[in-house]
Coordinates of C-alpha atoms and ligand atoms in Angstrom, one line a residue:
X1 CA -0.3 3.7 0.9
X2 CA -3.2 3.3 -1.9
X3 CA -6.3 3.4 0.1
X4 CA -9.7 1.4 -0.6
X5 CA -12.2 3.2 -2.6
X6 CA -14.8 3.2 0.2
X7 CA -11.8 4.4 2.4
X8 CA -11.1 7.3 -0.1
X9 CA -14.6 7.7 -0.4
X10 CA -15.4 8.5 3.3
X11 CA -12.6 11.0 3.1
X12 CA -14.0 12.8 0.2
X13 CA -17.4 12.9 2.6
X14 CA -15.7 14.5 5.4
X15 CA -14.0 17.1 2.9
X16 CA -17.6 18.1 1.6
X17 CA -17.4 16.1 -2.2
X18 CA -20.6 14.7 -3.4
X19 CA -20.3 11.6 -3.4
X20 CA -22.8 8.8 -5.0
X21 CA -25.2 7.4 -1.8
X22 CA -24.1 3.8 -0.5
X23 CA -23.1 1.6 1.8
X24 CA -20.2 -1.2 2.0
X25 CA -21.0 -4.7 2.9
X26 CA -19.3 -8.1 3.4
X27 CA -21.9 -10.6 2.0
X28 CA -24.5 -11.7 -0.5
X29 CA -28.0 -10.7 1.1
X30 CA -26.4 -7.5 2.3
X31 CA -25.9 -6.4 -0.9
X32 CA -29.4 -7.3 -1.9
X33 CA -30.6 -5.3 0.9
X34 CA -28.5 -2.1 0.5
X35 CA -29.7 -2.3 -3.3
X36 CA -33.2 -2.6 -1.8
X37 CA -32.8 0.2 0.7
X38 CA -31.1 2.5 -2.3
X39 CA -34.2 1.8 -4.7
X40 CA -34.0 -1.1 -6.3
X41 CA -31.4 -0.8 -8.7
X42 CA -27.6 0.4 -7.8
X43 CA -23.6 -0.6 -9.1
X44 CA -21.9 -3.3 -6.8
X45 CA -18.4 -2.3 -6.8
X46 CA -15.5 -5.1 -5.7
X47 CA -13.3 -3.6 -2.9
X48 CA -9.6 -3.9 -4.0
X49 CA -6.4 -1.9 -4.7
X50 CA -5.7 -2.7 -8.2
X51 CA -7.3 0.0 -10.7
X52 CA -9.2 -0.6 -14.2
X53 CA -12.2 -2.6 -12.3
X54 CA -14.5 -1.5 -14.6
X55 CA -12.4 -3.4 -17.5
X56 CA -11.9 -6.2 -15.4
X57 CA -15.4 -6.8 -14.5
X58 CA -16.1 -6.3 -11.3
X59 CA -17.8 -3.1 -11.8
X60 CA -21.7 -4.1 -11.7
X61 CA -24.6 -2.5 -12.1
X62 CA -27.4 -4.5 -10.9
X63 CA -31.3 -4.0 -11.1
X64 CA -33.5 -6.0 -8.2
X65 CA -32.3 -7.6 -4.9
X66 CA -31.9 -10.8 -7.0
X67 CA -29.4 -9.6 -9.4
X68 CA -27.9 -8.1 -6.8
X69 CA -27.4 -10.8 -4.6
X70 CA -26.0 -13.1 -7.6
X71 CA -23.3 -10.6 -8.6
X72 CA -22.2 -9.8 -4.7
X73 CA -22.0 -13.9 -4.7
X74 CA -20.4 -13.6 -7.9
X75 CA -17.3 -10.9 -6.2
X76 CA -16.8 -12.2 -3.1
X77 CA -15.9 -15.4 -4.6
X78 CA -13.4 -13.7 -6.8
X79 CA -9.5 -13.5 -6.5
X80 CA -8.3 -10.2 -8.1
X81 CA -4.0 -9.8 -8.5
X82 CA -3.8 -12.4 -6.0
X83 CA -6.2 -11.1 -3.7
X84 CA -9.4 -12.3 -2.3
X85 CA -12.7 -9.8 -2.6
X86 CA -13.5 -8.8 1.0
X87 CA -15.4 -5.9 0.5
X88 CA -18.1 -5.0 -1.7
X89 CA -19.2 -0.9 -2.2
X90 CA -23.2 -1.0 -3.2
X91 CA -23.9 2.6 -4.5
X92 CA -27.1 4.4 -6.4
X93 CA -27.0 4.0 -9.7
X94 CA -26.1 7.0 -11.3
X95 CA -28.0 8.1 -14.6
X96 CA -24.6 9.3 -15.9
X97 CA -24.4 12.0 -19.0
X98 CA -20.6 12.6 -19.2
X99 CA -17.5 11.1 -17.6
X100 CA -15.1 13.4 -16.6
X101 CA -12.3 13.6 -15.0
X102 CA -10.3 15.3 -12.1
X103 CA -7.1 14.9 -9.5
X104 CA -4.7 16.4 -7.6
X105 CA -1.3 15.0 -7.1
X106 CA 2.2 15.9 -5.7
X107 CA 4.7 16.9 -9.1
X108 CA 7.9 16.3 -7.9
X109 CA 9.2 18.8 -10.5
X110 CA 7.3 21.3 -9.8
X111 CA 7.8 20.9 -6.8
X112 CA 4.0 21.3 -5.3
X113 CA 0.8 20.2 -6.1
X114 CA -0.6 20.0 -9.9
X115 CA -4.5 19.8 -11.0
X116 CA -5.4 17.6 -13.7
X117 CA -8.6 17.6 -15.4
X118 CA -10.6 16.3 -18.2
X119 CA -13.9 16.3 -20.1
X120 CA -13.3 12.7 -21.0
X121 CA -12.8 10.7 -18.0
X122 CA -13.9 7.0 -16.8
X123 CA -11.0 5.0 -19.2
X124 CA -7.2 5.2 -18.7
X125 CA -6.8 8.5 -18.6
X126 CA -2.8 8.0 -19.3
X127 CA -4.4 6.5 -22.7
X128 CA -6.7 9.8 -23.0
X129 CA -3.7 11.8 -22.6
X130 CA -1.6 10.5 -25.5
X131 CA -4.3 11.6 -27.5
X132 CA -3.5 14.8 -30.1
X133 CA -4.1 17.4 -29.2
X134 CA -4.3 16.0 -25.5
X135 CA -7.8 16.9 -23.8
X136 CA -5.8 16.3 -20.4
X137 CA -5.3 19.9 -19.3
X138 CA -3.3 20.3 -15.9
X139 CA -1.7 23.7 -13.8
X140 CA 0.7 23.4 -11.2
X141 CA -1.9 25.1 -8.3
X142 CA 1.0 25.4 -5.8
X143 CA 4.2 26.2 -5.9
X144 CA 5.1 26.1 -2.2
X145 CA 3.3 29.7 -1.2
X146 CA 0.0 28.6 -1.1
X147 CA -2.4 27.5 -3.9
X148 CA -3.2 29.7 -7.3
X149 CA -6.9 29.4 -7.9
X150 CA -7.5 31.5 -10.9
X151 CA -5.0 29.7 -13.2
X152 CA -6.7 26.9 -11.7
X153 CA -10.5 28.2 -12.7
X154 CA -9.1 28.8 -16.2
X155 CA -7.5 26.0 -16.7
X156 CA -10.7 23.8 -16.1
X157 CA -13.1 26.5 -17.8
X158 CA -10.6 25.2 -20.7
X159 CA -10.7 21.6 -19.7
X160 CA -14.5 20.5 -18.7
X161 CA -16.3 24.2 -19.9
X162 CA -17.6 27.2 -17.8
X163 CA -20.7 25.4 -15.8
X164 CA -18.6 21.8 -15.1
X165 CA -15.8 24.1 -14.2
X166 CA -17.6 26.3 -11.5
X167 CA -18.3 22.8 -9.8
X168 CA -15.0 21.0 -9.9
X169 CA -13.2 24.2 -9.1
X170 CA -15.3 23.8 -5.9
X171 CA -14.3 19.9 -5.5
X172 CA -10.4 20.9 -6.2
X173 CA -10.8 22.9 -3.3
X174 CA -12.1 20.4 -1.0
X175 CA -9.2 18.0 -2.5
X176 CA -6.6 20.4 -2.1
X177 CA -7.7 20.3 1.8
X178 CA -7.7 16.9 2.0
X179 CA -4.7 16.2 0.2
X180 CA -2.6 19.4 2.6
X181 CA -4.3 17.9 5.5
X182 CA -3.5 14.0 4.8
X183 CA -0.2 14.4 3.1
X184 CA -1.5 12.6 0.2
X185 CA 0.3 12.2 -2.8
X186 CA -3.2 11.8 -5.1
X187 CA -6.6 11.9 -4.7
X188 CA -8.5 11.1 -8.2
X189 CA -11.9 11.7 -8.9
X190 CA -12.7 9.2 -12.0
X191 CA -15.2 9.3 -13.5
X192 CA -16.4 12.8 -12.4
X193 CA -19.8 12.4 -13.3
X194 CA -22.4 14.7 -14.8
X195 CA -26.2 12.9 -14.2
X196 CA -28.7 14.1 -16.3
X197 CA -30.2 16.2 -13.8
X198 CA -27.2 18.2 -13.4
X199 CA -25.6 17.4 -10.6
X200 CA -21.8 16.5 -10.5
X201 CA -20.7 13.2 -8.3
X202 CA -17.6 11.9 -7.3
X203 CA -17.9 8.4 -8.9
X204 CA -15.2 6.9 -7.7
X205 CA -12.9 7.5 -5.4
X206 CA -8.4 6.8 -5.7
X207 CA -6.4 8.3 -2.8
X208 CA -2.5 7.7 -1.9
X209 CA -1.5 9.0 1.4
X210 CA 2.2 9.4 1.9
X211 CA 3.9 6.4 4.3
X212 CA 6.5 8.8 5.6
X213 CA 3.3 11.0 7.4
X214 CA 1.4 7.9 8.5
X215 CA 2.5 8.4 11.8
X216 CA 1.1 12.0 12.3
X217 CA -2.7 11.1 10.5
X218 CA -4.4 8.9 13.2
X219 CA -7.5 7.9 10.8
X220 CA -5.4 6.8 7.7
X221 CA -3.4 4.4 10.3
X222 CA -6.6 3.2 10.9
X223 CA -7.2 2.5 7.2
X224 CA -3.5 0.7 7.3
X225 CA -4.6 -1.7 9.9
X226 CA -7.6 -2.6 8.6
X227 CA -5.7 -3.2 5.1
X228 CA -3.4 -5.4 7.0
X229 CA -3.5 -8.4 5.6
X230 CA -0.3 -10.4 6.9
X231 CA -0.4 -11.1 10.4
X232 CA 3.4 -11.2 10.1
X233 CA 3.8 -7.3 9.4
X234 CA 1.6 -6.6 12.0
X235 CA 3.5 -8.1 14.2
X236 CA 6.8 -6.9 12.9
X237 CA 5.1 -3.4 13.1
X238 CA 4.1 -3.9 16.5
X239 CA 7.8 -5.0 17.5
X240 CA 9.0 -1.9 16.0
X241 CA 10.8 -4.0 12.9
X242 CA 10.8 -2.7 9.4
X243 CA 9.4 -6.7 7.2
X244 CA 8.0 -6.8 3.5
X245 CA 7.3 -10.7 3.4
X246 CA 9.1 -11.5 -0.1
X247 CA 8.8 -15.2 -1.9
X248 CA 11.7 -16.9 -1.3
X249 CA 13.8 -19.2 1.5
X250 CA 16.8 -17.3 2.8
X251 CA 15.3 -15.4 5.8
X252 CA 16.8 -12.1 6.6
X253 CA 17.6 -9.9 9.5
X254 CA 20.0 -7.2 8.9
X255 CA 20.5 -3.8 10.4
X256 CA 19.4 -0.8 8.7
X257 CA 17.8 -0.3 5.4
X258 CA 20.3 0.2 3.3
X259 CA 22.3 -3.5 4.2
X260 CA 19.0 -4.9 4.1
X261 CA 18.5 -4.2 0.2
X262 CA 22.7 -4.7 -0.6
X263 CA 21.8 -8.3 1.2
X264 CA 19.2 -9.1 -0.8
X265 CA 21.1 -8.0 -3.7
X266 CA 24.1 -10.4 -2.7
X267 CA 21.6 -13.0 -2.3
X268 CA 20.2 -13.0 -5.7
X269 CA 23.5 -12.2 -7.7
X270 CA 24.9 -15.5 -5.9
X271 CA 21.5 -17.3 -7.3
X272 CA 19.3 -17.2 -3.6
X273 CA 16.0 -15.9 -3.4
X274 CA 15.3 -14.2 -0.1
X275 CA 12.2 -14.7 1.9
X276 CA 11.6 -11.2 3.3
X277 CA 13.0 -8.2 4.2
X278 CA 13.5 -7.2 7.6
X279 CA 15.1 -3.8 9.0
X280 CA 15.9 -4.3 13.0
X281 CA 16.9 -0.3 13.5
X282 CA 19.5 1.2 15.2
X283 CA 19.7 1.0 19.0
X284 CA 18.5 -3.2 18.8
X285 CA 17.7 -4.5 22.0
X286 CA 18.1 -8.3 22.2
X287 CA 14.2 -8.1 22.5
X288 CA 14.2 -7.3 18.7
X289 CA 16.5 -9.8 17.6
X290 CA 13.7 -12.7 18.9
X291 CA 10.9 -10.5 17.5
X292 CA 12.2 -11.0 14.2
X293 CA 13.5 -14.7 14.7
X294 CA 9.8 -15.2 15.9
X295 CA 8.5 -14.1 12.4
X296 CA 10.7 -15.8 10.1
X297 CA 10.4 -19.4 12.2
X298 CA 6.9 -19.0 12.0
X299 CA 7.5 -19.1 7.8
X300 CA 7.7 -22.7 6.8
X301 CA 9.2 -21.9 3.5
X302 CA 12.3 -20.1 5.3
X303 CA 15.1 -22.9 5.0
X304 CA 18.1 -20.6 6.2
X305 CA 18.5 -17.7 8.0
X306 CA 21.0 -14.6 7.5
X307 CA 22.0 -12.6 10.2
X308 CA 24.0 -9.6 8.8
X309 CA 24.8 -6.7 11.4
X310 CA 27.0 -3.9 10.7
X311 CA 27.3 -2.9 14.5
X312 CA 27.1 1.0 14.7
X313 CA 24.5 2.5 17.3
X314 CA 24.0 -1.5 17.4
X315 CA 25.8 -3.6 19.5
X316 CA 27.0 -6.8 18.5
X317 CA 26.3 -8.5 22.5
X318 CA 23.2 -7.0 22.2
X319 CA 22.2 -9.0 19.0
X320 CA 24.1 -12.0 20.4
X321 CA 22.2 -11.8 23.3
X322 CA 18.5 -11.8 21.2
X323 CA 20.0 -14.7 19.4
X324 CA 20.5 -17.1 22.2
X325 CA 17.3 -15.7 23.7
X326 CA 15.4 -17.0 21.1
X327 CA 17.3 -20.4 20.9
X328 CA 16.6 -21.3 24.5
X329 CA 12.9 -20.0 23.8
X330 CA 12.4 -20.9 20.6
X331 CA 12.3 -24.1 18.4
X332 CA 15.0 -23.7 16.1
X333 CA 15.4 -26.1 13.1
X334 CA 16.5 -23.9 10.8
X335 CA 20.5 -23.1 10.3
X336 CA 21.3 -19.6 10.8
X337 CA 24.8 -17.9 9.1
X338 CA 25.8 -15.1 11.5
X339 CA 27.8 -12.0 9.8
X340 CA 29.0 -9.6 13.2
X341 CA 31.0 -6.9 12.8
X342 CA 31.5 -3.6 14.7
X343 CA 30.6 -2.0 18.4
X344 CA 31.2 -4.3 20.7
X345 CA 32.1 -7.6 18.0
X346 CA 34.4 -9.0 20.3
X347 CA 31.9 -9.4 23.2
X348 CA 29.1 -10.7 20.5
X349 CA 31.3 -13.1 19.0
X350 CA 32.6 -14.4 22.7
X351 CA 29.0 -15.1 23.5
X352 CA 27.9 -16.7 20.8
X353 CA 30.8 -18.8 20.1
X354 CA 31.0 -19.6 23.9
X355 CA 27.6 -21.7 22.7
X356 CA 29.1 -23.4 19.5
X357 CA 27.9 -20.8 17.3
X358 CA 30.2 -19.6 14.5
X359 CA 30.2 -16.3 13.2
X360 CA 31.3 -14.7 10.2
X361 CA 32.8 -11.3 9.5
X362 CA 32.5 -11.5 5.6
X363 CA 29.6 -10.6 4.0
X364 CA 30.0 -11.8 0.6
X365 CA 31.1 -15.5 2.7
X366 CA 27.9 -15.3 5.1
X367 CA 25.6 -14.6 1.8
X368 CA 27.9 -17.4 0.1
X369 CA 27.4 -20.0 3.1
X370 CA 23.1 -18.7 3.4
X371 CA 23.0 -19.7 -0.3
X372 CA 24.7 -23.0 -0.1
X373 CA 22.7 -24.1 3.1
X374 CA 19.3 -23.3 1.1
X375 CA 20.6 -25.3 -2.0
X376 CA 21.8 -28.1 0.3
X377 CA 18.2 -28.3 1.6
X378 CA 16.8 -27.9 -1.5
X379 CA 19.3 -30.9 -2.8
X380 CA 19.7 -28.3 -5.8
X381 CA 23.9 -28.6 -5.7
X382 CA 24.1 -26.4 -8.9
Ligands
GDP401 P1 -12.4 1.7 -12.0 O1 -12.5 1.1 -13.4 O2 -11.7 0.7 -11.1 O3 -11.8 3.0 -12.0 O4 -13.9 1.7 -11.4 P2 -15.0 2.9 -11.4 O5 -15.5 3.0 -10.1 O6 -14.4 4.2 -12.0 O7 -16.1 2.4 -12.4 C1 -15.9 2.0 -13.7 C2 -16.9 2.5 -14.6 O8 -18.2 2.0 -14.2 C3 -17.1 4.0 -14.6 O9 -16.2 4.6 -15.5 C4 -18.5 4.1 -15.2 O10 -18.6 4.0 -16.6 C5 -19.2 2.9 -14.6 N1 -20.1 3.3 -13.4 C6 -19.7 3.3 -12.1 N2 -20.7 3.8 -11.4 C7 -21.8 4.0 -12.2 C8 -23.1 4.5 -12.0 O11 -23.6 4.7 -10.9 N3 -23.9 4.6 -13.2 C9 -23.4 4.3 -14.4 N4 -24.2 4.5 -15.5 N5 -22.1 3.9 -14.6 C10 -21.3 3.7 -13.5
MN402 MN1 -12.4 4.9 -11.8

């Protein structure tokens, strides 16, 4: 999960990184009064998850409450990779001397944690690095028994010089914490700036906390939740289903991860495009199964839906049993193709035939029948 720069930002706070003063806000005479409140003149930075905002724009530095108001307008109104501008991020503005540039992130080959740092931060630093010779220095600091500060101190004495060093070795420190005690994956400081009186700021602040350790980090589930944009994943989260909302009109509901992605992959090699992907779990109660029926009805685009169950810790009369439970309960319009096979198929199948259901035990012929029924609709008879 790629956290908000004010989200990374507060995290760097609580992990003792200087970070530029500032405030977040949501609107347009906010901003102007945070810029008031922070002396008159500060950068208004747009809130969102894709990088390069400086490039893009939405990186402004603004003098007066009137300027500032005019560019917060200016953001908020803004749709960036398809999303809207909810946040802005109002900080001092920095009389910056040199950009510099410093992370820490998880090297799979290392396998540990690697430092990266360099004197010239603030643009692509995958650009910077191409560069010959390189001025991107890195060490791995950790190879699994703990972290190796001097090869770390030498490395940036090499990288930013002796009196920038002394400082970010300080601020790798307090990132090595934060990383170890978030299970992140990166946390980049960039640009690193050096103001002309000295001081070195964090200004800017990229984090990636690991989805697998979500559950164990209270505060960065917080983050998630605030993120959450799509009502349906919350709820899908909330009923203990595994949903990515995808674009196209063959609803899914499969059991376990790895028949979810091989029925997606059907789907598209016989020319479907499927709306989502949705994991129910292992042990499915029938509870589940009209969770997840729930969700996809509730998608307007979703012209058929796939059931495909590979019954193992599942049973099949348990997934029978959500299905009719959300047919008396529910609406439904939409065609379902039912693929049951495994524990407890022949109780599943009597049930659900018993009211005119048909099931399948094919996959390729339930993914073949899905596809048909969405071209049907579609009147697309290729
Ligand atoms: P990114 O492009 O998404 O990484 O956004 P950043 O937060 O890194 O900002 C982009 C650029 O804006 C930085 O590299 C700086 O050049 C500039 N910038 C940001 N804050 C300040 C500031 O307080 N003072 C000055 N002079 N420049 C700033
Ligand atoms: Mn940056």
């Amino acid at each position: 999960m790629k956290l908000f720069e004010y989200e990374g930002r507060e995290l760097f706070m609580r992990y003792g990184i200087v970070v530029p003063r500032g405030m977040t806000v949501t609107d347009a005479d906010e901003a102007a009064q945070a810029v008031k409140l922070l002396g008159g003149a500060g950068v208004i930075k747009a809130q969102t998850l894709s990088g390069s905002r400086g490039k893009a724009g939405v990186v402004r530095m603004v003098h007066g409450a009137d300027e500032a108001r005019a560019a917060a307008r200016a953001l908020l109104s803004m749709t960036i990779a398809g999303c809207g501008v909810e946040k802005l991020l109002v900080e001092e503005l920095l009389d910056i001397e040199q950009e510099a540039y410093l992370s820490l992130m998880v090297d799979r080959s290392i396998p540990g944690i690697r430092c990266i740092a360099s004197a010239l931060g603030g643009e692509d630093i995958e650009r910077i690095a191409l560069r010959s010779p390189s001025p991107v220095h890195s060490v791995a600091l950790e190879r699994g028994d703990g972290p190796e500060w001097e090869a770390c101190s030498s490395m940036l004495d090499n990288a930013l010089g002796p009196e920038m060093a002394r400082k970010a070795l300080s601020m790798a420190g307090c990132l090595y914490r934060l990383c170890i005690e978030n299970d992140c994956l990166l946390a980049e400081i960039n640009p690193l700036a050096r103001t002309h009186d000295g001081s070195v700021v964090a200004a800017d602040a990229k984090v990636t906390a690991d989805d697998n350790a979500l559950w164990r980090h209270e505060k960065l589930r917080e983050f998630r939740d605030r993120e959450e944009t799509g009502a349906d994943e919350a709820a899908a989260r909330a009923a203990g289903l595994s949903f990515v909302a995808l674009e196209g009109t063959i609803g899914c509901i499969v059991n376990g991860a790895g028949l979810a992605m091989a029925t997606m992959d059907t789907i598209k090699l016989m020319g479907g495009e499927p709306a989502n992907f949705l994991d129910v779990g292992g042990s499915s109660n029938p509870d589940k199964i009209m969770a997840a029926l729930q969700i996809l009805l509730r998608t307007t685009r979703i012209r058929v839906i796939l059931i495909n169950i590979f019954g193992g810790i599942t049973r099949c009369d348990d997934i029978a049993e959500g299905i009719l439970m959300a047919r008396r309960r529910l609406a439904m319009t939409v065609p379902m193709v039912i693929r049951l096979i495994g524990t407890n198929e022949e109780a599943g199948r009597a049930l659900l035939e018993g009211e005119g259901l048909k099931i399948v035990t094919d996959m390729t012929e339930a993914v073949n029948e899905a596809v048909v029924a969405d071209r049907r609709f579609s009147g697309d008879m290729r």
